[in-house]
mmCIF file of C-alpha atoms in Angstrom:
data_model
loop_
_atom_site.group_PDB
_atom_site.id
_atom_site.type_symbol
_atom_site.label_atom_id
_atom_site.label_comp_id
_atom_site.label_asym_id
_atom_site.label_seq_id
_atom_site.Cartn_x
_atom_site.Cartn_y
_atom_site.Cartn_z
ATOM 1 C CA ALA H 99 -12.711 7.740 10.522
ATOM 2 C CA TYR H 100 -15.864 5.874 11.430
ATOM 3 C CA GLY H 101 -15.922 2.999 13.854
ATOM 4 C CA THR H 102 -12.441 3.775 15.202
ATOM 5 C CA GLY H 103 -13.261 6.235 17.952
ATOM 6 C CA ALA H 104 -11.568 9.067 16.031
ATOM 7 C CA PRO H 105 -13.422 12.204 14.959
ATOM 8 C CA PRO H 106 -14.871 12.215 11.422
ATOM 9 C CA GLY H 107 -12.475 13.447 8.769
ATOM 10 C CA THR H 108 -9.339 12.144 10.491
ATOM 11 C CA VAL H 109 -7.064 9.140 10.052
ATOM 12 C CA GLU H 110 -5.990 6.867 12.851
ATOM 13 C CA CYS H 111 -2.609 5.217 12.288
ATOM 14 C CA GLY H 112 -0.220 2.828 13.936
ATOM 15 C CA ILE H 113 2.843 0.633 13.451
ATOM 16 C CA ASP H 114 2.420 -3.003 12.412
ATOM 17 C CA ARG H 115 4.674 -4.724 14.961
ATOM 18 C CA ALA H 116 5.272 -7.715 12.679
ATOM 19 C CA THR H 117 6.433 -5.750 9.635
ATOM 20 C CA GLY H 118 7.362 -2.342 10.997
ATOM 21 C CA SER H 119 5.005 -0.730 8.469
ATOM 22 C CA VAL H 120 2.858 2.309 9.081
ATOM 23 C CA LYS H 121 -0.774 1.169 8.920
ATOM 24 C CA ASN H 122 -3.793 3.413 8.406
ATOM 25 C CA ARG H 123 -7.059 2.594 10.167
ATOM 26 C CA GLY H 124 -9.809 4.776 8.821
ATOM 27 C CA VAL H 125 -10.404 6.972 5.805
ATOM 28 C CA ALA H 126 -9.323 10.575 5.461
ATOM 29 C CA THR H 127 -12.129 12.845 4.357
ATOM 30 C CA ASN H 128 -10.401 16.173 4.751
ATOM 31 C CA GLY H 129 -7.152 15.544 2.841
ATOM 32 C CA ALA H 130 -5.064 15.309 6.003
ATOM 33 C CA SER H 131 -1.951 13.149 5.817
ATOM 34 C CA ALA H 132 -1.763 9.957 7.842
ATOM 35 C CA THR H 133 0.778 10.273 10.652
ATOM 36 C CA THR H 134 1.932 8.365 13.705
ATOM 37 C CA THR H 135 4.534 9.025 16.343
ATOM 38 C CA LEU H 136 8.055 7.973 15.378
ATOM 39 C CA ARG H 137 9.733 6.139 18.218
ATOM 40 C CA PRO H 138 12.618 8.100 19.778
ATOM 41 C CA PHE H 139 15.191 5.361 19.177
ATOM 42 C CA ALA H 140 14.164 5.117 15.520
ATOM 43 C CA LEU H 141 14.823 8.857 15.200
ATOM 44 C CA ILE H 142 18.253 8.365 16.781
ATOM 45 C CA VAL H 143 19.044 5.653 14.221
ATOM 46 C CA LEU H 144 17.905 7.839 11.326
ATOM 47 C CA CYS H 145 19.908 10.834 12.539
ATOM 48 C CA GLY H 146 22.968 8.676 13.199
ATOM 49 C CA THR H 147 23.019 7.245 9.695
ATOM 50 C CA VAL H 148 22.436 10.681 8.151
ATOM 51 C CA PHE H 149 25.402 11.926 10.179
ATOM 52 C CA LEU H 150 27.602 9.132 8.818
ATOM 53 C CA SER H 151 26.622 9.751 5.188
ATOM 54 C CA VAL H 152 27.411 13.460 5.537
ATOM 55 C CA ILE H 153 30.637 13.138 7.498
ATOM 56 C CA ASN H 154 31.955 10.734 4.862
ATOM 57 C CA ALA H 155 31.638 13.472 2.252
ATOM 58 C CA SER H 156 33.398 16.103 4.341
ATOM 59 C CA MET H 157 36.258 14.067 5.782
ATOM 60 C CA SER H 158 37.504 12.319 2.647
ATOM 61 C CA SER H 159 39.466 15.339 1.418
ATOM 62 C CA LEU H 160 41.840 14.961 4.377
ATOM 63 C CA ALA H 161 42.946 11.590 3.014
ATOM 64 C CA LEU H 162 43.874 12.942 -0.438
ATOM 65 C CA PRO H 163 47.567 13.702 0.270
ATOM 66 C CA ASP H 164 48.142 10.166 1.574
ATOM 67 C CA ILE H 165 46.280 8.651 -1.401
ATOM 68 C CA GLN H 166 48.434 10.692 -3.768
ATOM 69 C CA GLY H 167 51.583 9.546 -1.990
ATOM 70 C CA ASP H 168 50.626 5.864 -2.052
ATOM 71 C CA PHE H 169 49.519 5.706 -5.699
ATOM 72 C CA HIS H 170 51.578 8.538 -7.226
ATOM 73 C CA VAL H 171 48.444 10.166 -8.597
ATOM 74 C CA LYS H 172 48.622 13.283 -10.751
ATOM 75 C CA ALA H 173 47.282 16.383 -9.039
ATOM 76 C CA ASP H 174 44.637 16.826 -11.754
ATOM 77 C CA ASP H 175 43.218 13.357 -11.102
ATOM 78 C CA LEU H 176 43.161 13.502 -7.309
ATOM 79 C CA PRO H 177 39.883 15.499 -6.977
ATOM 80 C CA TRP H 178 37.998 12.580 -8.541
ATOM 81 C CA VAL H 179 38.014 10.935 -5.102
ATOM 82 C CA VAL H 180 35.702 13.708 -3.894
ATOM 83 C CA THR H 181 33.856 14.363 -7.161
ATOM 84 C CA ALA H 182 32.983 10.686 -7.659
ATOM 85 C CA TYR H 183 31.108 10.760 -4.350
ATOM 86 C CA LEU H 184 29.443 14.152 -4.730
ATOM 87 C CA ILE H 185 27.897 13.608 -8.186
ATOM 88 C CA PRO H 186 25.718 10.564 -7.335
ATOM 89 C CA PHE H 187 25.114 11.842 -3.800
ATOM 90 C CA ALA H 188 23.688 15.153 -5.051
ATOM 91 C CA SER H 189 21.817 13.588 -7.972
ATOM 92 C CA GLY H 190 20.170 10.771 -6.067
ATOM 93 C CA THR H 191 18.340 12.688 -3.350
ATOM 94 C CA VAL H 192 15.263 13.460 -5.439
ATOM 95 C CA VAL H 193 15.421 10.095 -7.236
ATOM 96 C CA TYR H 194 15.299 7.975 -4.093
ATOM 97 C CA GLY H 195 12.688 10.189 -2.507
ATOM 98 C CA ARG H 196 10.424 9.461 -5.461
ATOM 99 C CA LEU H 197 11.226 5.743 -5.416
ATOM 100 C CA GLY H 198 10.329 5.688 -1.733
ATOM 101 C CA ASP H 199 6.939 7.207 -2.578
ATOM 102 C CA MET H 200 6.399 4.484 -5.170
ATOM 103 C CA PHE H 201 7.757 1.341 -3.509
ATOM 104 C CA GLY H 202 8.002 2.081 0.206
ATOM 105 C CA THR H 203 10.844 3.370 2.330
ATOM 106 C CA LYS H 204 12.300 0.619 4.483
ATOM 107 C CA LYS H 205 13.715 -1.738 1.847
ATOM 108 C CA LEU H 206 15.336 1.188 0.052
ATOM 109 C CA TYR H 207 16.770 2.484 3.318
ATOM 110 C CA LEU H 208 18.185 -0.857 4.427
ATOM 111 C CA GLY H 209 19.553 -1.557 0.948
ATOM 112 C CA GLY H 210 21.224 1.838 0.915
ATOM 113 C CA LEU H 211 22.813 1.230 4.311
ATOM 114 C CA ALA H 212 24.120 -2.193 3.286
ATOM 115 C CA ALA H 213 25.527 -0.940 -0.017
ATOM 116 C CA PHE H 214 27.093 2.072 1.702
ATOM 117 C CA ALA H 215 28.826 -0.122 4.277
ATOM 118 C CA ILE H 216 30.140 -2.491 1.581
ATOM 119 C CA ALA H 217 31.313 0.380 -0.639
ATOM 120 C CA SER H 218 33.091 2.007 2.317
ATOM 121 C CA ALA H 219 34.943 -1.233 2.984
ATOM 122 C CA GLY H 220 35.689 -1.440 -0.742
ATOM 123 C CA VAL H 221 37.308 1.996 -0.712
ATOM 124 C CA SER H 222 39.456 1.076 2.283
ATOM 125 C CA ALA H 223 40.600 -2.147 0.565
ATOM 126 C CA ALA H 224 41.101 -0.677 -2.923
ATOM 127 C CA PRO H 225 44.409 -1.739 -4.534
ATOM 128 C CA GLY H 226 44.635 1.261 -6.866
ATOM 129 C CA PHE H 227 43.515 4.833 -7.377
ATOM 130 C CA TRP H 228 40.801 4.229 -9.951
ATOM 131 C CA GLU H 229 39.399 1.397 -7.852
ATOM 132 C CA ILE H 230 39.000 3.989 -5.091
ATOM 133 C CA VAL H 231 37.147 6.275 -7.489
ATOM 134 C CA GLY H 232 34.837 3.452 -8.602
ATOM 135 C CA ALA H 233 34.023 2.494 -5.016
ATOM 136 C CA ARG H 234 33.388 6.150 -4.209
ATOM 137 C CA VAL H 235 30.748 6.269 -6.965
ATOM 138 C CA VAL H 236 28.954 3.361 -5.283
ATOM 139 C CA GLN H 237 29.388 5.077 -1.927
ATOM 140 C CA GLY H 238 27.739 8.251 -3.211
ATOM 141 C CA ALA H 239 24.912 6.417 -4.974
ATOM 142 C CA SER H 240 24.073 4.420 -1.846
ATOM 143 C CA GLY H 241 24.858 7.150 0.668
ATOM 144 C CA THR H 242 22.293 9.500 -0.838
ATOM 145 C CA VAL H 243 19.549 6.987 -0.032
ATOM 146 C CA ILE H 244 20.093 7.628 3.664
ATOM 147 C CA PRO H 245 19.170 11.333 4.012
ATOM 148 C CA SER H 246 16.430 11.254 1.388
ATOM 149 C CA ILE H 247 14.624 8.208 2.811
ATOM 150 C CA SER H 248 15.273 9.277 6.407
ATOM 151 C CA MET H 249 13.597 12.619 5.808
ATOM 152 C CA ALA H 250 10.667 10.984 4.001
ATOM 153 C CA THR H 251 10.223 8.548 6.873
ATOM 154 C CA ILE H 252 10.288 11.336 9.458
ATOM 155 C CA VAL H 253 7.784 13.485 7.582
ATOM 156 C CA LYS H 254 5.346 10.607 7.089
ATOM 157 C CA THR H 255 5.575 8.989 10.533
ATOM 158 C CA THR H 256 5.460 11.992 12.865
ATOM 159 C CA SER H 257 2.579 14.070 14.104
ATOM 160 C CA PRO H 258 2.434 17.735 13.071
ATOM 161 C CA ALA H 259 3.314 18.711 16.647
ATOM 162 C CA GLY H 260 6.493 16.624 16.730
ATOM 163 C CA ARG H 261 7.559 16.894 13.111
ATOM 164 C CA GLY H 262 9.495 20.133 13.523
ATOM 165 C CA ARG H 263 11.615 18.715 16.342
ATOM 166 C CA ALA H 264 12.335 15.545 14.379
ATOM 167 C CA ILE H 265 13.335 17.453 11.250
ATOM 168 C CA GLY H 266 15.405 19.814 13.389
ATOM 169 C CA ALA H 267 17.295 16.848 14.859
ATOM 170 C CA THR H 268 18.089 15.649 11.329
ATOM 171 C CA VAL H 269 19.328 19.092 10.315
ATOM 172 C CA VAL H 270 21.558 19.156 13.387
ATOM 173 C CA ALA H 271 22.987 15.757 12.379
ATOM 174 C CA VAL H 272 23.812 17.156 8.924
ATOM 175 C CA GLY H 273 25.472 20.254 10.384
ATOM 176 C CA VAL H 274 27.502 18.287 12.920
ATOM 177 C CA GLY H 275 28.563 15.852 10.208
ATOM 178 C CA PHE H 276 29.888 18.618 7.991
ATOM 179 C CA GLY H 277 31.517 20.372 10.939
ATOM 180 C CA LEU H 278 33.268 17.338 12.407
ATOM 181 C CA GLY H 279 34.245 15.830 9.046
ATOM 182 C CA PRO H 280 37.634 17.541 8.672
ATOM 183 C CA LEU H 281 38.579 16.874 12.295
ATOM 184 C CA ALA H 282 37.524 13.222 12.137
ATOM 185 C CA GLY H 283 39.147 12.721 8.747
ATOM 186 C CA GLY H 284 42.439 14.228 9.860
ATOM 187 C CA THR H 285 42.508 12.271 13.119
ATOM 188 C CA LEU H 286 41.719 8.919 11.502
ATOM 189 C CA THR H 287 44.142 9.514 8.634
ATOM 190 C CA ASP H 288 46.969 10.415 11.030
ATOM 191 C CA ALA H 289 46.257 7.327 13.135
ATOM 192 C CA PHE H 290 45.509 4.688 10.482
ATOM 193 C CA GLY H 291 46.470 6.119 7.103
ATOM 194 C CA TRP H 292 44.093 7.130 4.299
ATOM 195 C CA ARG H 293 42.153 3.867 4.572
ATOM 196 C CA GLY H 294 41.137 4.647 8.162
ATOM 197 C CA PRO H 295 38.259 7.106 7.555
ATOM 198 C CA PHE H 296 36.576 4.849 5.006
ATOM 199 C CA LEU H 297 36.935 1.678 7.069
ATOM 200 C CA ALA H 298 35.605 3.453 10.171
ATOM 201 C CA THR H 299 32.577 4.638 8.188
ATOM 202 C CA GLY H 300 31.850 1.132 6.927
ATOM 203 C CA ILE H 301 32.048 -0.365 10.412
ATOM 204 C CA ALA H 302 29.806 2.332 11.901
ATOM 205 C CA VAL H 303 27.157 1.984 9.189
ATOM 206 C CA ALA H 304 27.196 -1.807 9.517
ATOM 207 C CA ALA H 305 26.593 -1.406 13.264
ATOM 208 C CA PHE H 306 23.490 0.680 12.572
ATOM 209 C CA LEU H 307 22.055 -1.801 10.055
ATOM 210 C CA PRO H 308 20.456 -4.313 12.497
ATOM 211 C CA MET H 309 19.071 -1.459 14.601
ATOM 212 C CA ALA H 310 17.530 0.103 11.501
ATOM 213 C CA ALA H 311 15.989 -3.233 10.513
ATOM 214 C CA VAL H 312 14.283 -3.550 13.892
ATOM 215 C CA PHE H 313 13.300 -0.011 14.860
ATOM 216 C CA VAL H 314 12.835 2.105 11.721
ATOM 217 C CA PRO H 315 9.254 1.876 10.411
ATOM 218 C CA ASN H 316 8.286 1.296 6.819
ATOM 219 C CA VAL H 317 6.106 3.748 4.935
ATOM 220 C CA PRO H 318 4.283 1.784 2.200
ATOM 221 C CA GLY H 319 4.439 3.195 -1.291
ATOM 222 C CA ALA H 320 1.960 3.562 -4.116
ATOM 223 C CA PRO H 321 3.436 1.685 -7.122
ATOM 224 C CA GLY H 322 1.039 3.228 -9.650
ATOM 225 C CA GLN H 323 2.764 6.614 -9.536
ATOM 226 C CA ARG H 324 4.682 7.890 -12.557
ATOM 227 C CA PHE H 325 8.473 8.138 -12.546
ATOM 228 C CA ASP H 326 9.725 11.037 -14.653
ATOM 229 C CA LEU H 327 12.770 9.420 -16.266
ATOM 230 C CA ALA H 328 13.427 12.314 -18.657
ATOM 231 C CA GLY H 329 13.290 14.823 -15.813
ATOM 232 C CA VAL H 330 15.665 12.730 -13.714
ATOM 233 C CA ALA H 331 18.119 12.483 -16.623
ATOM 234 C CA LEU H 332 18.057 16.262 -17.119
ATOM 235 C CA MET H 333 18.524 16.919 -13.413
ATOM 236 C CA CYS H 334 21.396 14.438 -13.114
ATOM 237 C CA GLY H 335 23.073 15.948 -16.168
ATOM 238 C CA ALA H 336 22.788 19.445 -14.728
ATOM 239 C CA VAL H 337 24.124 18.350 -11.338
ATOM 240 C CA THR H 338 27.009 16.448 -12.927
ATOM 241 C CA GLY H 339 27.984 19.371 -15.127
ATOM 242 C CA THR H 340 27.862 21.819 -12.225
ATOM 243 C CA ILE H 341 29.952 19.675 -9.879
ATOM 244 C CA ILE H 342 32.557 18.914 -12.549
ATOM 245 C CA ALA H 343 32.746 22.608 -13.411
ATOM 246 C CA LEU H 344 33.282 23.534 -9.770
ATOM 247 C CA THR H 345 35.852 20.825 -9.011
ATOM 248 C CA ARG H 346 37.682 20.317 -12.315
ATOM 249 C CA LEU H 347 37.680 23.350 -14.582
ATOM 250 C CA PRO H 348 39.849 25.634 -12.445
ATOM 251 C CA SER H 349 42.682 23.088 -12.695
ATOM 252 C CA LYS H 350 42.741 23.162 -16.496
ATOM 253 C CA PRO H 351 45.368 25.286 -18.298
ATOM 254 C CA GLY H 352 44.066 28.695 -19.162
ATOM 255 C CA SER H 353 41.188 28.580 -16.681
ATOM 256 C CA ALA H 354 40.625 31.483 -14.339
ATOM 257 C CA ARG H 355 41.834 30.894 -10.807
ATOM 258 C CA GLY H 356 40.402 32.436 -7.667
#
């Protein structure tokens, strides 16, 4: 970068304090990616929201017996509470990562957090079983924004020296979320009924939303990029078929059981 005090062939970057966007000052001549240091509290916010999106997936199964008791749901239909979350959650990771590359990360991230909080409250207030399933679909579709955009933000706003630690912190958040999910789900269900885990998730995500708006930086996108709609459709179809096969087929008459 010339005229910036940086060595030739490098990019000097920073955070626009007014918008929270990552700004490049200089031109890369060696193909290096533009990076800046992610603030520690922003990393805490990203890891915290990733934790909440993951723990929601792993703790919901503990609420299934109470949901079945309240709504007299057939055993074959009950797994839809979990499946309805997993299908959009697994399918959307690549989709939102690409959309973040095209349109920027922060608006997608904040929109995902807001929708996830609202959907969590919707599950907790659902008057019937299929309303729960519908709200879980929205939960999964919005919840998957959080890890995909969080990881993209970390990769693009950290220096090579600090990137490994930041990614490692995110991986730890995922592992802790999966590990604590059953314990948290069982405790909240015992204390507050099946609505408890979902309401607690919504409240926690809503608490993170203003912090994310202030501290998490935006990575601008490049709108001219191509979105492979056919590839996304094929991937989503494959993911949907696999998850349904794993969660539904063994319960059908004549299917092999483990």
